[in-house]
């Protein structure tokens, strides 16, 4: 986001955002970075849901809201 404000280290907001980044790394990126064979098995609906979930995770440092993982993701 272009208008991102500068965060002060040591603040509660700084800690929250860093925590969300860690959760995004663990909960999201390990799923998103799976290989082509995994993606090829997804339905079009699953691909759409995955894209929306991924976008929500990318926006988490702005929204401060963790997105719910689609039920079918293991």
Short mmCIF file of N, CA and C in Angstrom, two decimals:
data_model
loop_
_atom_site.label_atom_id
_atom_site.label_comp_id
_atom_site.label_asym_id
_atom_site.label_seq_id
_atom_site.Cartn_x
_atom_site.Cartn_y
_atom_site.Cartn_z
N UNK A 1 0.85 -1.17 0.00
CA UNK A 1 0.00 0.00 0.00
C UNK A 1 0.89 1.23 0.00
N UNK A 2 0.61 2.20 -0.81
CA UNK A 2 1.47 3.36 -0.98
C UNK A 2 1.50 4.28 0.23
N UNK A 3 0.41 4.42 0.94
CA UNK A 3 0.33 5.34 2.06
C UNK A 3 0.66 4.68 3.40
N UNK A 4 1.48 3.67 3.37
CA UNK A 4 1.83 2.95 4.60
C UNK A 4 2.56 3.89 5.54
N UNK A 5 2.09 3.94 6.79
CA UNK A 5 2.75 4.79 7.76
C UNK A 5 3.97 4.10 8.35
N UNK A 6 4.87 4.89 8.83
CA UNK A 6 6.09 4.38 9.45
C UNK A 6 5.75 3.83 10.83
N UNK A 7 6.15 2.58 11.10
CA UNK A 7 5.86 1.96 12.39
C UNK A 7 7.01 2.19 13.36
N UNK A 8 6.67 2.44 14.59
CA UNK A 8 7.67 2.61 15.64
C UNK A 8 7.98 1.25 16.25
N UNK A 9 9.24 0.85 16.20
CA UNK A 9 9.66 -0.39 16.83
C UNK A 9 9.36 -0.31 18.32
N UNK A 10 8.88 -1.41 18.87
CA UNK A 10 8.56 -1.45 20.29
C UNK A 10 7.12 -1.13 20.61
N UNK A 11 6.35 -0.68 19.61
CA UNK A 11 4.94 -0.39 19.85
C UNK A 11 4.11 -1.67 19.71
N UNK A 12 2.91 -1.62 20.24
CA UNK A 12 2.01 -2.76 20.14
C UNK A 12 1.67 -3.06 18.67
N UNK A 13 1.46 -2.02 17.89
CA UNK A 13 1.15 -2.21 16.47
C UNK A 13 2.31 -2.88 15.74
N UNK A 14 3.53 -2.46 16.03
CA UNK A 14 4.72 -3.06 15.44
C UNK A 14 4.78 -4.55 15.77
N UNK A 15 4.54 -4.88 17.04
CA UNK A 15 4.56 -6.28 17.47
C UNK A 15 3.45 -7.09 16.80
N UNK A 16 2.27 -6.49 16.69
CA UNK A 16 1.14 -7.18 16.04
C UNK A 16 1.45 -7.48 14.59
N UNK A 17 1.96 -6.48 13.88
CA UNK A 17 2.26 -6.67 12.46
C UNK A 17 3.37 -7.69 12.27
N UNK A 18 4.39 -7.66 13.10
CA UNK A 18 5.45 -8.67 12.98
C UNK A 18 4.93 -10.07 13.28
N UNK A 19 4.04 -10.18 14.24
CA UNK A 19 3.43 -11.48 14.55
C UNK A 19 2.62 -11.99 13.36
N UNK A 20 1.84 -11.09 12.76
CA UNK A 20 1.04 -11.48 11.58
C UNK A 20 1.93 -11.88 10.41
N UNK A 21 3.05 -11.21 10.25
CA UNK A 21 3.98 -11.59 9.18
C UNK A 21 4.51 -13.01 9.41
N UNK A 22 4.82 -13.33 10.64
CA UNK A 22 5.28 -14.68 10.96
C UNK A 22 4.21 -15.73 10.70
N UNK A 23 2.98 -15.41 11.08
CA UNK A 23 1.88 -16.33 10.82
C UNK A 23 1.64 -16.49 9.32
N UNK A 24 1.76 -15.40 8.59
CA UNK A 24 1.60 -15.46 7.13
C UNK A 24 2.66 -16.37 6.53
N UNK A 25 3.88 -16.22 6.98
CA UNK A 25 4.98 -17.06 6.50
C UNK A 25 4.66 -18.54 6.72
N UNK A 26 4.19 -18.87 7.92
CA UNK A 26 3.93 -20.27 8.25
C UNK A 26 2.62 -20.77 7.65
N UNK A 27 1.54 -20.03 7.84
CA UNK A 27 0.22 -20.51 7.44
C UNK A 27 -0.06 -20.39 5.94
N UNK A 28 0.49 -19.38 5.32
CA UNK A 28 0.15 -19.10 3.92
C UNK A 28 1.23 -19.55 2.94
N UNK A 29 2.44 -19.04 3.13
CA UNK A 29 3.47 -19.26 2.11
C UNK A 29 3.83 -20.73 1.92
N UNK A 30 3.74 -21.54 2.97
CA UNK A 30 4.06 -22.96 2.78
C UNK A 30 2.99 -23.67 1.93
N UNK A 31 1.79 -23.12 1.89
CA UNK A 31 0.73 -23.65 1.01
C UNK A 31 0.90 -23.10 -0.40
N UNK A 32 1.04 -21.78 -0.49
CA UNK A 32 1.13 -21.11 -1.79
C UNK A 32 2.33 -21.60 -2.59
N UNK A 33 3.40 -21.95 -1.93
CA UNK A 33 4.62 -22.34 -2.62
C UNK A 33 4.69 -23.83 -2.96
N UNK A 34 3.57 -24.50 -2.92
CA UNK A 34 3.56 -25.90 -3.34
C UNK A 34 3.75 -25.96 -4.85
N UNK A 35 4.10 -27.10 -5.34
CA UNK A 35 4.44 -27.24 -6.74
C UNK A 35 3.27 -27.37 -7.70
N UNK A 36 3.61 -27.39 -8.97
CA UNK A 36 2.64 -27.46 -10.06
C UNK A 36 1.74 -28.69 -9.97
N UNK A 37 2.29 -29.81 -9.57
CA UNK A 37 1.47 -31.03 -9.48
C UNK A 37 0.32 -30.85 -8.50
N UNK A 38 0.57 -30.16 -7.39
CA UNK A 38 -0.49 -29.91 -6.41
C UNK A 38 -1.54 -28.97 -7.01
N UNK A 39 -1.09 -27.90 -7.62
CA UNK A 39 -2.01 -26.93 -8.22
C UNK A 39 -2.85 -27.55 -9.34
N UNK A 40 -2.25 -28.43 -10.09
CA UNK A 40 -2.97 -29.07 -11.20
C UNK A 40 -4.15 -29.91 -10.72
N UNK A 41 -4.13 -30.34 -9.48
CA UNK A 41 -5.21 -31.16 -8.94
C UNK A 41 -6.38 -30.34 -8.40
N UNK A 42 -6.23 -29.03 -8.32
CA UNK A 42 -7.29 -28.18 -7.78
C UNK A 42 -8.39 -27.92 -8.80
N UNK A 43 -9.60 -27.78 -8.29
CA UNK A 43 -10.71 -27.39 -9.16
C UNK A 43 -10.61 -25.88 -9.40
N UNK A 44 -11.38 -25.37 -10.35
CA UNK A 44 -11.39 -23.93 -10.60
C UNK A 44 -11.90 -23.18 -9.37
N UNK A 45 -12.88 -23.73 -8.68
CA UNK A 45 -13.40 -23.09 -7.47
C UNK A 45 -12.33 -23.05 -6.38
N UNK A 46 -11.58 -24.12 -6.23
CA UNK A 46 -10.51 -24.15 -5.24
C UNK A 46 -9.42 -23.13 -5.59
N UNK A 47 -9.10 -23.02 -6.86
CA UNK A 47 -8.09 -22.03 -7.28
C UNK A 47 -8.57 -20.62 -6.96
N UNK A 48 -9.84 -20.35 -7.17
CA UNK A 48 -10.41 -19.03 -6.86
C UNK A 48 -10.33 -18.76 -5.36
N UNK A 49 -10.73 -19.74 -4.56
CA UNK A 49 -10.68 -19.59 -3.10
C UNK A 49 -9.24 -19.40 -2.62
N UNK A 50 -8.31 -20.13 -3.21
CA UNK A 50 -6.90 -20.03 -2.84
C UNK A 50 -6.37 -18.64 -3.16
N UNK A 51 -6.73 -18.11 -4.31
CA UNK A 51 -6.30 -16.77 -4.71
C UNK A 51 -6.83 -15.71 -3.75
N UNK A 52 -8.10 -15.82 -3.38
CA UNK A 52 -8.70 -14.86 -2.46
C UNK A 52 -8.05 -14.95 -1.08
N UNK A 53 -7.78 -16.14 -0.61
CA UNK A 53 -7.13 -16.36 0.68
C UNK A 53 -5.72 -15.78 0.67
N UNK A 54 -5.01 -16.02 -0.41
CA UNK A 54 -3.65 -15.50 -0.56
C UNK A 54 -3.65 -13.96 -0.56
N UNK A 55 -4.54 -13.37 -1.32
CA UNK A 55 -4.63 -11.91 -1.37
C UNK A 55 -4.95 -11.35 0.02
N UNK A 56 -5.83 -12.01 0.75
CA UNK A 56 -6.17 -11.56 2.10
C UNK A 56 -4.95 -11.64 3.01
N UNK A 57 -4.12 -12.67 2.84
CA UNK A 57 -2.89 -12.76 3.64
C UNK A 57 -1.90 -11.67 3.24
N UNK A 58 -1.83 -11.34 1.97
CA UNK A 58 -0.93 -10.27 1.55
C UNK A 58 -1.35 -8.92 2.15
N UNK A 59 -2.64 -8.76 2.37
CA UNK A 59 -3.17 -7.52 2.92
C UNK A 59 -3.22 -7.50 4.45
N UNK A 60 -2.79 -8.58 5.10
CA UNK A 60 -2.97 -8.73 6.55
C UNK A 60 -2.30 -7.62 7.36
N UNK A 61 -1.19 -7.08 6.87
CA UNK A 61 -0.53 -6.02 7.63
C UNK A 61 -1.28 -4.69 7.54
N UNK A 62 -2.20 -4.59 6.61
CA UNK A 62 -3.06 -3.40 6.52
C UNK A 62 -4.39 -3.64 7.25
N UNK A 63 -4.95 -4.83 7.07
CA UNK A 63 -6.26 -5.13 7.65
C UNK A 63 -6.17 -5.57 9.11
N UNK A 64 -5.02 -6.16 9.48
CA UNK A 64 -4.80 -6.73 10.81
C UNK A 64 -5.82 -7.82 11.14
N UNK A 65 -6.34 -8.47 10.09
CA UNK A 65 -7.32 -9.53 10.23
C UNK A 65 -6.82 -10.78 9.52
N UNK A 66 -6.61 -11.86 10.30
CA UNK A 66 -6.16 -13.11 9.69
C UNK A 66 -7.30 -13.74 8.90
N UNK A 67 -7.05 -14.10 7.65
CA UNK A 67 -8.11 -14.73 6.86
C UNK A 67 -8.30 -16.19 7.25
N UNK A 68 -9.53 -16.63 7.14
CA UNK A 68 -9.85 -18.03 7.43
C UNK A 68 -9.37 -18.89 6.26
N UNK A 69 -8.69 -19.99 6.61
CA UNK A 69 -8.19 -20.91 5.59
C UNK A 69 -9.37 -21.72 5.04
N UNK A 70 -9.46 -21.86 3.72
CA UNK A 70 -10.49 -22.72 3.16
C UNK A 70 -10.39 -24.13 3.76
N UNK A 71 -11.53 -24.72 4.03
CA UNK A 71 -11.61 -26.02 4.70
C UNK A 71 -10.83 -27.13 4.00
N UNK A 72 -10.74 -27.06 2.69
CA UNK A 72 -10.13 -28.14 1.93
C UNK A 72 -8.60 -28.09 1.94
N UNK A 73 -8.01 -27.00 2.40
CA UNK A 73 -6.55 -26.92 2.45
C UNK A 73 -6.04 -27.71 3.64
N UNK A 74 -5.13 -28.61 3.38
CA UNK A 74 -4.55 -29.45 4.43
C UNK A 74 -3.11 -29.07 4.67
#
